[in-house]
Amino acid sequence: MKIQKFKFLMPVIAIIFAFTASAFTTPDHTNVDDDFAMITGYTANTIPGQPCQSVNVDCSVGGDELCTVNGQQVFRLLNGTSCIIQLKRTN
């Protein structure tokens, strides 16, 4: 009788251990601060009617001064179609 309980409990304990271990090893993405993360910004294309050009910038939606790259203002895409949301830098 003891052997049957042992054979039943071992897989159950292994499954519980696996779930418990995975709960502590899963990365927590809720603490990522978007204000200090590199994001993809977009600059207006010099050719009218062409899509915006992507650039990697250290900017956010909130900040003190406008975000620029090579003298061009950097925007965030709106609905994946137009770049009109201004990005800013914090001093």
Tab-separated table of N, CA and C in Angstrom:
chain	number	residue	atom	x	y	z
A	1	MET	N	0.809	-1.188	0.000
A	1	MET	CA	0.000	0.000	0.000
A	1	MET	C	0.867	1.273	0.000
A	2	LYS	N	1.970	1.231	0.759
A	2	LYS	CA	2.853	2.387	0.816
A	2	LYS	C	3.510	2.639	-0.528
A	3	ILE	N	3.831	1.582	-1.246
A	3	ILE	CA	4.465	1.731	-2.558
A	3	ILE	C	3.505	2.369	-3.548
A	4	GLN	N	2.229	2.046	-3.498
A	4	GLN	CA	1.242	2.635	-4.405
A	4	GLN	C	1.082	4.129	-4.135
A	5	LYS	N	1.062	4.524	-2.860
A	5	LYS	CA	0.975	5.940	-2.522
A	5	LYS	C	2.223	6.673	-3.018
A	6	PHE	N	3.366	6.049	-2.835
A	6	PHE	CA	4.619	6.652	-3.275
A	6	PHE	C	4.638	6.821	-4.791
A	7	LYS	N	4.187	5.804	-5.524
A	7	LYS	CA	4.162	5.876	-6.988
A	7	LYS	C	3.185	6.941	-7.476
A	8	PHE	N	2.131	7.185	-6.705
A	8	PHE	CA	1.157	8.206	-7.089
A	8	PHE	C	1.662	9.607	-6.732
A	9	LEU	N	2.270	9.750	-5.558
A	9	LEU	CA	2.682	11.063	-5.084
A	9	LEU	C	3.919	11.618	-5.789
A	10	MET	N	4.805	10.795	-6.250
A	10	MET	CA	6.029	11.284	-6.896
A	10	MET	C	5.739	12.136	-8.138
A	11	PRO	N	4.896	11.702	-9.077
A	11	PRO	CA	4.602	12.578	-10.226
A	11	PRO	C	3.874	13.859	-9.813
A	12	VAL	N	3.001	13.764	-8.828
A	12	VAL	CA	2.280	14.943	-8.363
A	12	VAL	C	3.256	15.953	-7.761
A	13	ILE	N	4.180	15.480	-6.944
A	13	ILE	CA	5.178	16.367	-6.348
A	13	ILE	C	6.085	16.959	-7.419
A	14	ALA	N	6.440	16.185	-8.409
A	14	ALA	CA	7.289	16.689	-9.495
A	14	ALA	C	6.582	17.793	-10.276
A	15	ILE	N	5.296	17.618	-10.536
A	15	ILE	CA	4.540	18.638	-11.269
A	15	ILE	C	4.415	19.907	-10.438
A	16	ILE	N	4.120	19.769	-9.157
A	16	ILE	CA	4.024	20.939	-8.284
A	16	ILE	C	5.364	21.670	-8.221
A	17	PHE	N	6.445	20.928	-8.109
A	17	PHE	CA	7.776	21.539	-8.090
A	17	PHE	C	8.073	22.280	-9.395
A	18	ALA	N	7.684	21.703	-10.516
A	18	ALA	CA	7.935	22.341	-11.810
A	18	ALA	C	7.174	23.661	-11.925
A	19	PHE	N	5.920	23.688	-11.512
A	19	PHE	CA	5.144	24.928	-11.561
A	19	PHE	C	5.708	25.974	-10.611
A	20	THR	N	6.103	25.555	-9.438
A	20	THR	CA	6.659	26.484	-8.470
A	20	THR	C	7.980	27.056	-8.975
A	21	ALA	N	8.826	26.242	-9.528
A	21	ALA	CA	10.113	26.708	-10.039
A	21	ALA	C	9.919	27.656	-11.221
A	22	SER	N	8.982	27.366	-12.080
A	22	SER	CA	8.771	28.240	-13.237
A	22	SER	C	8.207	29.587	-12.820
A	23	ALA	N	7.480	29.648	-11.742
A	23	ALA	CA	6.936	30.923	-11.278
A	23	ALA	C	8.044	31.866	-10.831
A	24	PHE	N	9.138	31.328	-10.311
A	24	PHE	CA	10.230	32.166	-9.844
A	24	PHE	C	11.266	32.449	-10.916
A	25	THR	N	11.242	31.745	-12.025
A	25	THR	CA	12.230	31.971	-13.073
A	25	THR	C	11.671	32.768	-14.246
A	26	THR	N	10.386	33.037	-14.280
A	26	THR	CA	9.788	33.821	-15.349
A	26	THR	C	10.170	35.280	-15.165
A	27	PRO	N	10.699	35.941	-16.209
A	27	PRO	CA	11.084	37.347	-16.057
A	27	PRO	C	9.859	38.229	-15.843
A	28	ASP	N	10.024	39.235	-15.022
A	28	ASP	CA	8.948	40.166	-14.722
A	28	ASP	C	9.103	41.386	-15.619
A	29	HIS	N	8.239	41.523	-16.602
A	29	HIS	CA	8.333	42.635	-17.550
A	29	HIS	C	7.533	43.848	-17.113
A	30	THR	N	6.853	43.769	-15.991
A	30	THR	CA	6.051	44.901	-15.546
A	30	THR	C	6.908	46.015	-14.979
A	31	ASN	N	8.161	45.745	-14.610
A	31	ASN	CA	9.012	46.761	-14.019
A	31	ASN	C	9.885	47.482	-15.036
A	32	VAL	N	9.736	47.207	-16.312
A	32	VAL	CA	10.535	47.872	-17.333
A	32	VAL	C	10.077	49.323	-17.441
A	33	ASP	N	11.003	50.244	-17.321
A	33	ASP	CA	10.689	51.663	-17.376
A	33	ASP	C	10.856	52.151	-18.809
A	34	ASP	N	9.742	52.481	-19.459
A	34	ASP	CA	9.783	52.905	-20.855
A	34	ASP	C	10.482	54.241	-21.032
A	35	ASP	N	10.607	55.036	-19.958
A	35	ASP	CA	11.260	56.333	-20.087
A	35	ASP	C	12.752	56.199	-20.353
A	36	PHE	N	13.356	55.061	-20.003
A	36	PHE	CA	14.791	54.909	-20.164
A	36	PHE	C	15.156	53.781	-21.112
A	37	ALA	N	14.230	53.301	-21.909
A	37	ALA	CA	14.484	52.200	-22.826
A	37	ALA	C	14.720	52.740	-24.230
A	38	MET	N	15.593	52.054	-24.966
A	38	MET	CA	15.789	52.414	-26.374
A	38	MET	C	14.542	51.981	-27.141
A	39	ILE	N	13.974	52.874	-27.907
A	39	ILE	CA	12.776	52.560	-28.679
A	39	ILE	C	13.029	52.921	-30.135
A	40	THR	N	12.153	52.461	-30.986
A	40	THR	CA	12.240	52.819	-32.395
A	40	THR	C	11.437	54.084	-32.620
A	41	GLY	N	12.118	55.119	-33.063
A	41	GLY	CA	11.460	56.367	-33.417
A	41	GLY	C	11.442	56.490	-34.930
A	42	TYR	N	10.760	57.477	-35.423
A	42	TYR	CA	10.630	57.656	-36.871
A	42	TYR	C	10.833	59.120	-37.228
A	43	THR	N	11.585	59.338	-38.286
A	43	THR	CA	11.769	60.689	-38.807
A	43	THR	C	10.991	60.803	-40.104
A	44	ALA	N	10.518	62.014	-40.361
A	44	ALA	CA	9.757	62.254	-41.583
A	44	ALA	C	10.660	62.078	-42.792
A	45	ASN	N	10.170	61.433	-43.804
A	45	ASN	CA	10.930	61.220	-45.028
A	45	ASN	C	10.961	62.515	-45.814
A	46	THR	N	12.091	62.804	-46.442
A	46	THR	CA	12.224	64.045	-47.215
A	46	THR	C	11.423	63.995	-48.510
A	47	ILE	N	11.063	62.801	-48.947
A	47	ILE	CA	10.255	62.644	-50.163
A	47	ILE	C	8.782	62.570	-49.760
A	48	PRO	N	7.953	63.517	-50.203
A	48	PRO	CA	6.533	63.495	-49.815
A	48	PRO	C	5.840	62.199	-50.258
A	49	GLY	N	4.965	61.699	-49.425
A	49	GLY	CA	4.219	60.494	-49.750
A	49	GLY	C	4.930	59.204	-49.404
A	50	GLN	N	6.190	59.282	-48.972
A	50	GLN	CA	6.944	58.089	-48.597
A	50	GLN	C	6.789	57.836	-47.095
A	51	PRO	N	6.908	56.576	-46.674
A	51	PRO	CA	6.763	56.278	-45.239
A	51	PRO	C	7.911	56.866	-44.431
A	52	CYS	N	7.666	56.994	-43.143
A	52	CYS	CA	8.681	57.524	-42.233
A	52	CYS	C	9.841	56.539	-42.127
A	53	GLN	N	11.034	57.071	-41.841
A	53	GLN	CA	12.224	56.247	-41.707
A	53	GLN	C	12.459	55.944	-40.231
A	54	SER	N	12.745	54.672	-39.915
A	54	SER	CA	12.929	54.285	-38.518
A	54	SER	C	14.353	54.559	-38.055
A	55	VAL	N	14.479	54.968	-36.775
A	55	VAL	CA	15.765	55.201	-36.125
A	55	VAL	C	15.652	54.726	-34.678
A	56	ASN	N	16.744	54.201	-34.112
A	56	ASN	CA	16.769	53.825	-32.704
A	56	ASN	C	17.183	55.035	-31.883
A	57	VAL	N	16.355	55.402	-30.915
A	57	VAL	CA	16.616	56.585	-30.108
A	57	VAL	C	16.391	56.282	-28.636
A	58	ASP	N	16.979	57.105	-27.799
A	58	ASP	CA	16.787	57.020	-26.358
A	58	ASP	C	15.845	58.150	-25.961
A	59	CYS	N	14.585	58.036	-26.359
A	59	CYS	CA	13.588	59.077	-26.131
A	59	CYS	C	12.307	58.440	-25.610
A	60	SER	N	11.362	59.268	-25.202
A	60	SER	CA	10.071	58.785	-24.731
A	60	SER	C	8.998	59.793	-25.115
A	61	VAL	N	7.758	59.486	-24.783
A	61	VAL	CA	6.667	60.404	-25.092
A	61	VAL	C	6.709	61.608	-24.161
A	62	GLY	N	7.125	61.401	-22.925
A	62	GLY	CA	7.228	62.505	-21.966
A	62	GLY	C	8.661	62.969	-21.835
A	63	GLY	N	8.845	64.236	-21.568
A	63	GLY	CA	10.190	64.768	-21.390
A	63	GLY	C	10.188	66.279	-21.455
A	64	ASP	N	11.389	66.864	-21.450
A	64	ASP	CA	11.525	68.315	-21.424
A	64	ASP	C	11.778	68.927	-22.798
A	65	GLU	N	12.651	68.289	-23.586
A	65	GLU	CA	12.983	68.870	-24.891
A	65	GLU	C	12.704	67.880	-26.015
A	66	LEU	N	12.513	68.409	-27.212
A	66	LEU	CA	12.205	67.563	-28.360
A	66	LEU	C	13.363	66.642	-28.696
A	67	CYS	N	13.049	65.450	-29.111
A	67	CYS	CA	14.049	64.463	-29.494
A	67	CYS	C	14.392	64.663	-30.974
A	68	THR	N	15.684	64.775	-31.262
A	68	THR	CA	16.124	64.954	-32.646
A	68	THR	C	17.280	64.014	-32.945
A	69	VAL	N	17.389	63.634	-34.215
A	69	VAL	CA	18.498	62.834	-34.713
A	69	VAL	C	18.968	63.487	-35.997
A	70	ASN	N	20.245	63.868	-36.035
A	70	ASN	CA	20.824	64.542	-37.210
A	70	ASN	C	19.998	65.759	-37.627
A	71	GLY	N	19.493	66.496	-36.642
A	71	GLY	CA	18.742	67.705	-36.924
A	71	GLY	C	17.288	67.483	-37.292
A	72	GLN	N	16.845	66.244	-37.384
A	72	GLN	CA	15.445	65.957	-37.709
A	72	GLN	C	14.694	65.533	-36.461
A	73	GLN	N	13.475	66.041	-36.315
A	73	GLN	CA	12.652	65.684	-35.168
A	73	GLN	C	12.213	64.227	-35.277
A	74	VAL	N	12.145	63.538	-34.125
A	74	VAL	CA	11.800	62.121	-34.084
A	74	VAL	C	10.373	61.969	-33.552
A	75	PHE	N	9.618	61.070	-34.201
A	75	PHE	CA	8.224	60.840	-33.849
A	75	PHE	C	7.995	59.370	-33.524
A	76	ARG	N	6.823	59.082	-32.990
A	76	ARG	CA	6.374	57.708	-32.774
A	76	ARG	C	5.237	57.453	-33.740
A	77	LEU	N	5.141	56.226	-34.254
A	77	LEU	CA	4.091	55.900	-35.217
A	77	LEU	C	2.722	55.888	-34.552
A	78	LEU	N	1.732	56.372	-35.269
A	78	LEU	CA	0.344	56.326	-34.829
A	78	LEU	C	-0.383	55.310	-35.698
A	79	ASN	N	-0.858	54.237	-35.090
A	79	ASN	CA	-1.581	53.166	-35.798
A	79	ASN	C	-0.769	52.547	-36.917
A	80	GLY	N	0.555	52.639	-36.852
A	80	GLY	CA	1.421	52.022	-37.839
A	80	GLY	C	1.405	52.684	-39.205
A	81	THR	N	0.799	53.880	-39.299
A	81	THR	CA	0.684	54.509	-40.617
A	81	THR	C	1.345	55.870	-40.720
A	82	SER	N	1.240	56.691	-39.689
A	82	SER	CA	1.810	58.031	-39.786
A	82	SER	C	2.604	58.366	-38.533
A	83	CYS	N	3.677	59.124	-38.720
A	83	CYS	CA	4.531	59.502	-37.591
A	83	CYS	C	4.200	60.932	-37.186
A	84	ILE	N	3.346	61.059	-36.166
A	84	ILE	CA	2.930	62.399	-35.742
A	84	ILE	C	3.056	62.626	-34.241
A	85	ILE	N	3.319	61.582	-33.440
A	85	ILE	CA	3.440	61.745	-31.993
A	85	ILE	C	4.879	62.135	-31.668
A	86	GLN	N	5.081	63.346	-31.135
A	86	GLN	CA	6.419	63.849	-30.854
A	86	GLN	C	7.073	63.064	-29.718
A	87	LEU	N	8.329	62.721	-29.898
A	87	LEU	CA	9.103	62.104	-28.835
A	87	LEU	C	9.977	63.176	-28.183
A	88	LYS	N	10.243	63.008	-26.891
A	88	LYS	CA	10.999	64.009	-26.142
A	88	LYS	C	12.091	63.329	-25.323
A	89	ARG	N	13.051	64.140	-24.850
A	89	ARG	CA	14.141	63.676	-23.995
A	89	ARG	C	14.023	64.334	-22.628
A	90	THR	N	14.449	63.595	-21.627
A	90	THR	CA	14.522	64.151	-20.284
A	90	THR	C	15.957	64.562	-20.015
A	91	ASN	N	16.135	65.728	-19.454
A	91	ASN	CA	17.499	66.201	-19.154
A	91	ASN	C	18.103	65.445	-18.026
